[in-house]
Structures are given as structure tokens and as C-alpha cells.
Coordinates of C-alpha atoms in Angstrom, one line a residue:
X1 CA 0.0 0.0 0.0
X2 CA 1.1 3.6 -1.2
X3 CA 2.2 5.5 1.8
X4 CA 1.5 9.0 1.8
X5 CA 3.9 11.3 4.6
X6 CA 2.2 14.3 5.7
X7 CA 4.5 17.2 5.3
X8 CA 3.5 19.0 8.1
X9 CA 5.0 15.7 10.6
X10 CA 7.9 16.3 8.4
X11 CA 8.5 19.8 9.4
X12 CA 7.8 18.9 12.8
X13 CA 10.8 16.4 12.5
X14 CA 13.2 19.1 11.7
X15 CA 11.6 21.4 14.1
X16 CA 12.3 19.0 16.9
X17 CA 16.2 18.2 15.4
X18 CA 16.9 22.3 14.9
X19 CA 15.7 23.4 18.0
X20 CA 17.0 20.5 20.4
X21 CA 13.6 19.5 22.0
X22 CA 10.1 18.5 21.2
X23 CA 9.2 21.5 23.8
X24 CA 10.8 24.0 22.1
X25 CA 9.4 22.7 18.6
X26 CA 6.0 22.8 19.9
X27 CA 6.7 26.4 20.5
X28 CA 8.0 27.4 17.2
X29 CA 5.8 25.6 15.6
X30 CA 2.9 27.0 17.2
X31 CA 1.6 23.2 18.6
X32 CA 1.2 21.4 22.2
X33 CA 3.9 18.7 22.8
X34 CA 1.2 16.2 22.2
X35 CA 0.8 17.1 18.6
X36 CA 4.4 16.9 17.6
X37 CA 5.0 14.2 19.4
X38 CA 2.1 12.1 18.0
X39 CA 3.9 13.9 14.4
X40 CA 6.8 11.9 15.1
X41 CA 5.5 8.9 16.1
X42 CA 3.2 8.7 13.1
X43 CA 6.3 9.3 10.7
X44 CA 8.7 7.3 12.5
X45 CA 5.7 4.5 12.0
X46 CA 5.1 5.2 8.4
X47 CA 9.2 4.9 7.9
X48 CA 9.4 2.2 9.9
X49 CA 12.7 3.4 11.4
X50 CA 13.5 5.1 14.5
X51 CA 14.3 9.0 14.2
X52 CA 14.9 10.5 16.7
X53 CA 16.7 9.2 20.0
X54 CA 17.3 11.4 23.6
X55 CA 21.0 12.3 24.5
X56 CA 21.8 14.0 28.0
X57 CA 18.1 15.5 27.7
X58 CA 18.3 16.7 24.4
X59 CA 16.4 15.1 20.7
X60 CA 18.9 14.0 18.4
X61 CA 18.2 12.8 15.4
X62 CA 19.9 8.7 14.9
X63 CA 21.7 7.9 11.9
X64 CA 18.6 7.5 9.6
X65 CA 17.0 10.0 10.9
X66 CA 20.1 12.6 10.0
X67 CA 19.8 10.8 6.6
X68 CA 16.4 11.7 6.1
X69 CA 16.3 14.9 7.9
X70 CA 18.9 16.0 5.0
X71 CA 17.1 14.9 1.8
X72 CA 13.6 16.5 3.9
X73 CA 15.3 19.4 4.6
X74 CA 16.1 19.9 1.1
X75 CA 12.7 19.0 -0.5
X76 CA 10.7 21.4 2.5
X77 CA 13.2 24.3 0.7
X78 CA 12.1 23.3 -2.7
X79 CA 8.5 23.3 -2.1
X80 CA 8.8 26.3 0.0
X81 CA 10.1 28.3 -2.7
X82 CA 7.7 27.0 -5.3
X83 CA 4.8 27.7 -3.2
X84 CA 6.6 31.6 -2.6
X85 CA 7.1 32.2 -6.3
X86 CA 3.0 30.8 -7.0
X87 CA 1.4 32.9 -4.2
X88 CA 0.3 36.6 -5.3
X89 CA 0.6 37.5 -1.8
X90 CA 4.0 38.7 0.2
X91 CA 5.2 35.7 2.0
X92 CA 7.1 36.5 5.9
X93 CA 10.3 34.3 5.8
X94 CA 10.3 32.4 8.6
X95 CA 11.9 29.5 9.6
X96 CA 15.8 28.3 10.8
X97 CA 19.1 29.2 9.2
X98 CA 22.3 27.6 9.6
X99 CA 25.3 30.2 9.3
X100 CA 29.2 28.9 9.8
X101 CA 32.1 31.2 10.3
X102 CA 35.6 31.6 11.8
X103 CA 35.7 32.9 15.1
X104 CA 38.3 35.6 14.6
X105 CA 36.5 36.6 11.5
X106 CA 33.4 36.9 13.1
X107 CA 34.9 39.2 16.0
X108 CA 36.5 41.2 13.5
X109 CA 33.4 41.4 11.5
X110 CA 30.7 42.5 14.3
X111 CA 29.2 39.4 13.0
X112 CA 27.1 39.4 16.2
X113 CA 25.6 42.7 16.1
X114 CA 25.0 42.5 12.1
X115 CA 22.9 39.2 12.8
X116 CA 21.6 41.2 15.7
X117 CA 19.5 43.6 13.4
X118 CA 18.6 40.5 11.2
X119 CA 16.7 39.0 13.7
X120 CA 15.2 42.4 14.7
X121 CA 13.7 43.2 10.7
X122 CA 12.9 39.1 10.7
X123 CA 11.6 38.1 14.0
X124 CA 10.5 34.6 12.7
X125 CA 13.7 33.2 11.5
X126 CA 15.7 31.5 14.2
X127 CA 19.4 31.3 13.2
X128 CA 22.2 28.9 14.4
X129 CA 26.0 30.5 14.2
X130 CA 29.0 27.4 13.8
X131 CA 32.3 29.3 14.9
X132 CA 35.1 26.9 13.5
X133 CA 37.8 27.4 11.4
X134 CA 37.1 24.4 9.2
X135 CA 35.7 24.4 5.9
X136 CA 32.2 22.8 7.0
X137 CA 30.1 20.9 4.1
X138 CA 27.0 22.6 3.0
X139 CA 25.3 18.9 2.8
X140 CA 26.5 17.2 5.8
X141 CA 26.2 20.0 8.5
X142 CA 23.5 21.5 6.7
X143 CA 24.9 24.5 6.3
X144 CA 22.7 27.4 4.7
X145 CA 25.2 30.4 4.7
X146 CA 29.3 30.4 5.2
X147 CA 31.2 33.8 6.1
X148 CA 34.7 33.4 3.9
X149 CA 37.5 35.4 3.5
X150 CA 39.9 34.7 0.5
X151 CA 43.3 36.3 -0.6
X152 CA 41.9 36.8 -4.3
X153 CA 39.4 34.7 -6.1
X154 CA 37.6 31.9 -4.1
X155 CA 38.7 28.3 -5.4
X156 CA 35.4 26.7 -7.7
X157 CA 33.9 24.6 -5.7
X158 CA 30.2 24.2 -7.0
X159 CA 28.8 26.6 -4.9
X160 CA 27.3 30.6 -4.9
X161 CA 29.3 33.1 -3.4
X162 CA 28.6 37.0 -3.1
X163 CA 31.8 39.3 -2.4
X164 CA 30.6 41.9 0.4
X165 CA 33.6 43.7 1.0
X166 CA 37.6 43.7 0.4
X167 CA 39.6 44.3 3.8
X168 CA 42.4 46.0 3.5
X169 CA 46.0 45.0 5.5
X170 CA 48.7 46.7 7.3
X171 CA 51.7 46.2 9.2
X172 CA 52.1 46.9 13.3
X173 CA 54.2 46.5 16.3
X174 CA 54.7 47.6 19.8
X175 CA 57.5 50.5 20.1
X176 CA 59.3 47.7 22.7
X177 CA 59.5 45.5 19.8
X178 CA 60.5 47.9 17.2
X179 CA 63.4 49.1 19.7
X180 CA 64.8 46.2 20.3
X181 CA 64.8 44.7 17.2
X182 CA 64.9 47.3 14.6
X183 CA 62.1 49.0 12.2
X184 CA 61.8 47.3 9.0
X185 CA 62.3 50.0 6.5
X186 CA 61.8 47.6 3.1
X187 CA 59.5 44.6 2.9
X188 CA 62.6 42.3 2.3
X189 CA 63.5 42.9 5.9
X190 CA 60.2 41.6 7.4
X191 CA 62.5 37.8 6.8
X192 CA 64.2 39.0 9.9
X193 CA 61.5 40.1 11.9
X194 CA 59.1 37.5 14.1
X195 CA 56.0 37.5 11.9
X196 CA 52.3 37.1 13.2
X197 CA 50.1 36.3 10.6
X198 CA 46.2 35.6 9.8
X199 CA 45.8 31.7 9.7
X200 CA 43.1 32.2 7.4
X201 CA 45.3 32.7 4.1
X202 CA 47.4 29.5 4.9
X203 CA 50.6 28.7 6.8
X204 CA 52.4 31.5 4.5
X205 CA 51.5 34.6 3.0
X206 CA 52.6 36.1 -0.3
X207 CA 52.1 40.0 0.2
X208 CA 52.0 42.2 -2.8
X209 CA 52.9 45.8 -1.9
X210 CA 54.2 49.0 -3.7
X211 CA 55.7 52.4 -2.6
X212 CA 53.6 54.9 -1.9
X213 CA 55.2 57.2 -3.9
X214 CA 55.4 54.7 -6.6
X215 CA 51.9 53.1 -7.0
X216 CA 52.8 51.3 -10.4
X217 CA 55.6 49.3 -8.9
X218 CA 54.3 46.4 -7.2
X219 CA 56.9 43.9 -5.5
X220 CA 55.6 40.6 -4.7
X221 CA 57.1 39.2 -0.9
X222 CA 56.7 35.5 0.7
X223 CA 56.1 35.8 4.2
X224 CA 56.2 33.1 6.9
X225 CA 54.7 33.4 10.1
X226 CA 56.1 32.6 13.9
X227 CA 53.0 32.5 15.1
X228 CA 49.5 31.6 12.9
X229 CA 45.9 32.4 14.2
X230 CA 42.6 32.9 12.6
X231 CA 41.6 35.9 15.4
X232 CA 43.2 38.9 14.0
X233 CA 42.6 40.4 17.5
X234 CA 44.6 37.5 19.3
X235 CA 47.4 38.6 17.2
X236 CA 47.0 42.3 18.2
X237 CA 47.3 41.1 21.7
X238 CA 50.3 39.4 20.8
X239 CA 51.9 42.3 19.3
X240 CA 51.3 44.1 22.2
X241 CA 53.1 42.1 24.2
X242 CA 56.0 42.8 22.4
X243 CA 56.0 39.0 20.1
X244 CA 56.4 40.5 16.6
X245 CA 55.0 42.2 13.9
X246 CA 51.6 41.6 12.9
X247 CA 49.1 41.7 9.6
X248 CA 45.8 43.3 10.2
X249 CA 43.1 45.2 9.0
X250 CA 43.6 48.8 10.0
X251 CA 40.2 48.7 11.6
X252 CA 41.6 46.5 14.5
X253 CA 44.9 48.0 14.7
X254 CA 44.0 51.8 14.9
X255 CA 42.7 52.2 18.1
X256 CA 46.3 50.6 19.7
X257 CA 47.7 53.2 17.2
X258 CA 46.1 56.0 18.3
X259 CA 46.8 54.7 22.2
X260 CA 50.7 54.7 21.3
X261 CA 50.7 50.9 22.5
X262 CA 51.1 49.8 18.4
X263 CA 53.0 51.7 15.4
X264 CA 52.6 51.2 12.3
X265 CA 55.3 49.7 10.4
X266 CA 56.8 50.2 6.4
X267 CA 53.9 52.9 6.1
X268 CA 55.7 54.2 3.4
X269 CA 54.1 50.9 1.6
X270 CA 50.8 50.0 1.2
X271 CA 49.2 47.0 0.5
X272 CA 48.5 45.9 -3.4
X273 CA 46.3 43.6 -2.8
X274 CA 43.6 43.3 -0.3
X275 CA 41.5 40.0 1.4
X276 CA 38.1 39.5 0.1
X277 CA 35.0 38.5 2.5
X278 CA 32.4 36.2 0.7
X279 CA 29.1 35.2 1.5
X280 CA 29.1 31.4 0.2
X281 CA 25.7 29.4 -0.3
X282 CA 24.4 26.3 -2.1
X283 CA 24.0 26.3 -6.0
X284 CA 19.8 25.7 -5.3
X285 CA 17.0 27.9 -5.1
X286 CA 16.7 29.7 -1.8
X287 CA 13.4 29.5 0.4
X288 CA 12.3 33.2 1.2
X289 CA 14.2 33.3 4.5
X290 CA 17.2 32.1 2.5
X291 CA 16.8 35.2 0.4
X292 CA 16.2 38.1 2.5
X293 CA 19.2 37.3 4.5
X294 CA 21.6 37.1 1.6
X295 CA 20.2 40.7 1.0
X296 CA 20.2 41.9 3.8
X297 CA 23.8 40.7 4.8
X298 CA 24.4 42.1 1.0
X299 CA 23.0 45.8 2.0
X300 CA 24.9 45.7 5.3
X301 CA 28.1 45.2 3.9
X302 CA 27.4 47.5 0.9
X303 CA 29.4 50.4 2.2
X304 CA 31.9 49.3 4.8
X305 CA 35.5 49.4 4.3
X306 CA 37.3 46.9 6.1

């Protein structure tokens, strides 16, 4: 006999697996306990397979029940743009978004307080933030959006990507440092200097940079860091503790400028190339909530200068 699922217990399955409870699915979903717990039964019975399974109090979904909670997921986003593009009416995004990021990048970024004002123009999407450093896979962690910064081009990898803003890099270093170990006053002498660099563009850096007074004449330099982090403020720290000279964007170094507790070094060089931050999403259609944050992450971005 044909079975037919009823789309509404499938929802209520990822309801329960996003928001770590049947309570607090009940909740989003607008339903007593009962109901979305009779939901799952009925489409745990239909599949003949068990779900869902409860871990130190919370609902996690079993090995089949991730399986199908990723294929559901995906057809729920299909249908759910569909039914947006059909309806002559405006259609309030709602629902839950899954957003990765570095952790540096997102301290650097204000990530916080941009997603903040999301949640504030769209009160009924819920949003999950994955701070980690790793390269997380859009169909395995069901991710929806990834903050990513690049030195250049992002490598193809099958997915969308958006470029919000270019952020710009600079040399700095305490005045201890500088005076006990000399100011760099070319490029080629940064070799001798302890180097602190962003992890994010790899265990090395190739720096392009011209003089100022000669902004046609850009030298390419191969850096290599002493010490690698992802945190761009853990390496201002560090430079202020006297451990090297760092690579930041200015935003983060000029307030220890302006305190006399950094200087800035070769500033008689600037930076020819800059790091780009992408917004990265899946090559499918996006649902409504999908959308409007892409925009409005878009607009928010629009004119900063990094």
C-alpha cells in the first residue's frame, strides 16, 4: 500500500532536530507537545525506522533519521520556494538558518551585532551561528550560509558566493619591539622580523605591496609566520606584548595606534592587494528566509571598508 507522509509531521521532524527539544518545537511551531509528538510517532511508524533518540536530555536525530532529515530538509526548501514564487501575496520568511564562520572573522566582522539587526527586521527566523575554522560541508552540516575570506578569487567549488567587502591589510608592532629589534624600513626585511600572521590565508602569506610614492611598482614578498591564528585580534594582543610584527586590517589596529601601544610599520608601503570576505551558499533555489538574509547581509556590507 502507497504511503502517503504528511508534510507537516515532516517539518515537525526538523523542528524538533533544529531546536533540540520537542518543547521548544512545539513552541516554534505554534503546537502542544502532544501534537508533535504524536507527528513523530506517526512518521517514524510510516518509515518504519526510529528517528529520533534522547542524548543527556536533548532530541537527536539517529543515523537514519540525519539521513532523512537531509534529503527532507532539502525537498521542504524546494516546495517552500515553489509555493513563494506561486502565491500573489507577500510571504514572511520564517523559519531556521544555519550560518558557519571563523571565530576571529566573526569578532573582526561584528558578526554578532550584524545578525543582531537581522533577527530584529525578521523576527521569525531562528538562526544557528557554527564558529570553527574548518571548511564545514553545506550537505553534511546542513549549512545554509558560510562567512569566507579569501586572498583573491575563491577556489570553484560548486557553490554561490557573493563578495561583500575587500579588507584591506597593514603592518604593526609595539614600540618595545621595534626598539629592540629594529624598524623594518623595506618589505625584504620583514625575513628577519618575528612575523604574526592571519591563519586564514594558509601557513604562509605572499604579500603584494608597492611604494607609496610609486603606486605602479608592485613587489611581490613570501612571508612566513612565527606565530598563525585565525583571530586577528589574538594577534593584536600578541603584538602588544611585544612578540612580533603583525598583519591586520587597519580597523583593528588603529585604536592601539592611536593609544601609542602599536605603530605602524613600512607605512611608506601600502598593500596591493587586499582579502576579500564572501558570503558562500548552495547552487539551489533559496526559500524566502534564505533570500532576505543574503540581502540583507548584502546591503549591510554594501558600504563598509574593512
Amino acid at each position: 500500500m502507497e504511503t502517503h507522509i504528511n508534510l507537516r509531521d515532516v517539518r515537525a521532524f526538523c523542528a524538533v532536530i533544529d531546536q533540540g527539544s520537542i518543547t521548544a518545537a512545539s513552541k516554534a511551531l505554534g503546537e502542544t507537545k502532544g501534537s508533535v509528538s504524536r507527528r513523530i510517532a506517526r512518521l517514524e511508524s510510516q518509515l518504519g525506522i526510529a528517528l529520533i533518540q534522547r542524548v543527556g536530555g536533548r532530541a537527536q536525530a539517529t543515523q537514519e533519521g540525519l539521513s532523512y532529515r537531509k534529503r527532507a530538509t532539502e525537498a521542504l526548501e524546494i516546495l517552500d520556494t515553489a509555493q513563494a514564487e506561486l502565491s500573489d501575496k507577500d510571504v514572511i520568511p520564517q523559519g531556521h538558518l544555519r550560518i558557519t564562520a571563523a571565530q576571529g572573522l566573526a569578532n573582526n566582522l561584528h558578526l554578532g551585532a550584524c545578525l543582531g539587526r537581522f533577527m530584529h527586521a525578521y523576527p521569525k527566523v531562528s538562526l544557528e551561528v557554527i564558529m570553527t575554522g574548518d571548511q564545514l560541508s553545506f550537505r553534511e552540516e546542513q549549512i545554509d550560509f558560510a562567512f569566507r575570506l579569501a586572498a583573491g578569487q575563491l577556489p570553484d567549488s560548486g557553490h554561490k558566493a557573493i563578495l561583500l567587502t575587500s579588507v584591506s591589510l597593514g603592518f604593526a608592532a609595539s614600540p618595545e619591539y621595534l626598539k629592540e629589534q629594529g624598524i623594518p624600513q623595506h618589505p625584504d626585511e620583514l625575513a628577519q622580523h618575528r612575523l604574526l600572521l592571519p591563519r586564514v590565508f594558509g601557513d604562509g602569506l605572499t604579500v603584494n605591496m608597492q611604494p607609496c610614492s610609486k603606486p605602479q611598482q608592485a613587489q611581490s614578498f613570501e612571508l612566513t609566520g612565527h606565530m598563525l591564528c585565525q583571530d586577528t585580534r589574538f594577534l593584536a594582543e600578541a603584538a602588544l606584548s611585544g612578540a612580533g610584527i603583525t598583519l591586520m586590517p587597519p580597523k583593528v589596529q588603529e585604536p592601539h595606534i592611536k593609544a601609542g601601544n602599536l605603530v605602524r610599520v613600512l607605512g611608506d608601503w601600502e598593500s596591493a592587494q587586499q582579502g576579500n570576505l564572501y558570503l558562500v551558499y548552495p547552487a539551489r533555489p533559496l526559500s524566502p528566509k534564505a533570500e532576505v538574509f543574503k540581502e540583507f547581509v548584502r546591503a549591510e556590507f554594501q558600504d563598509q571598508k574593512w
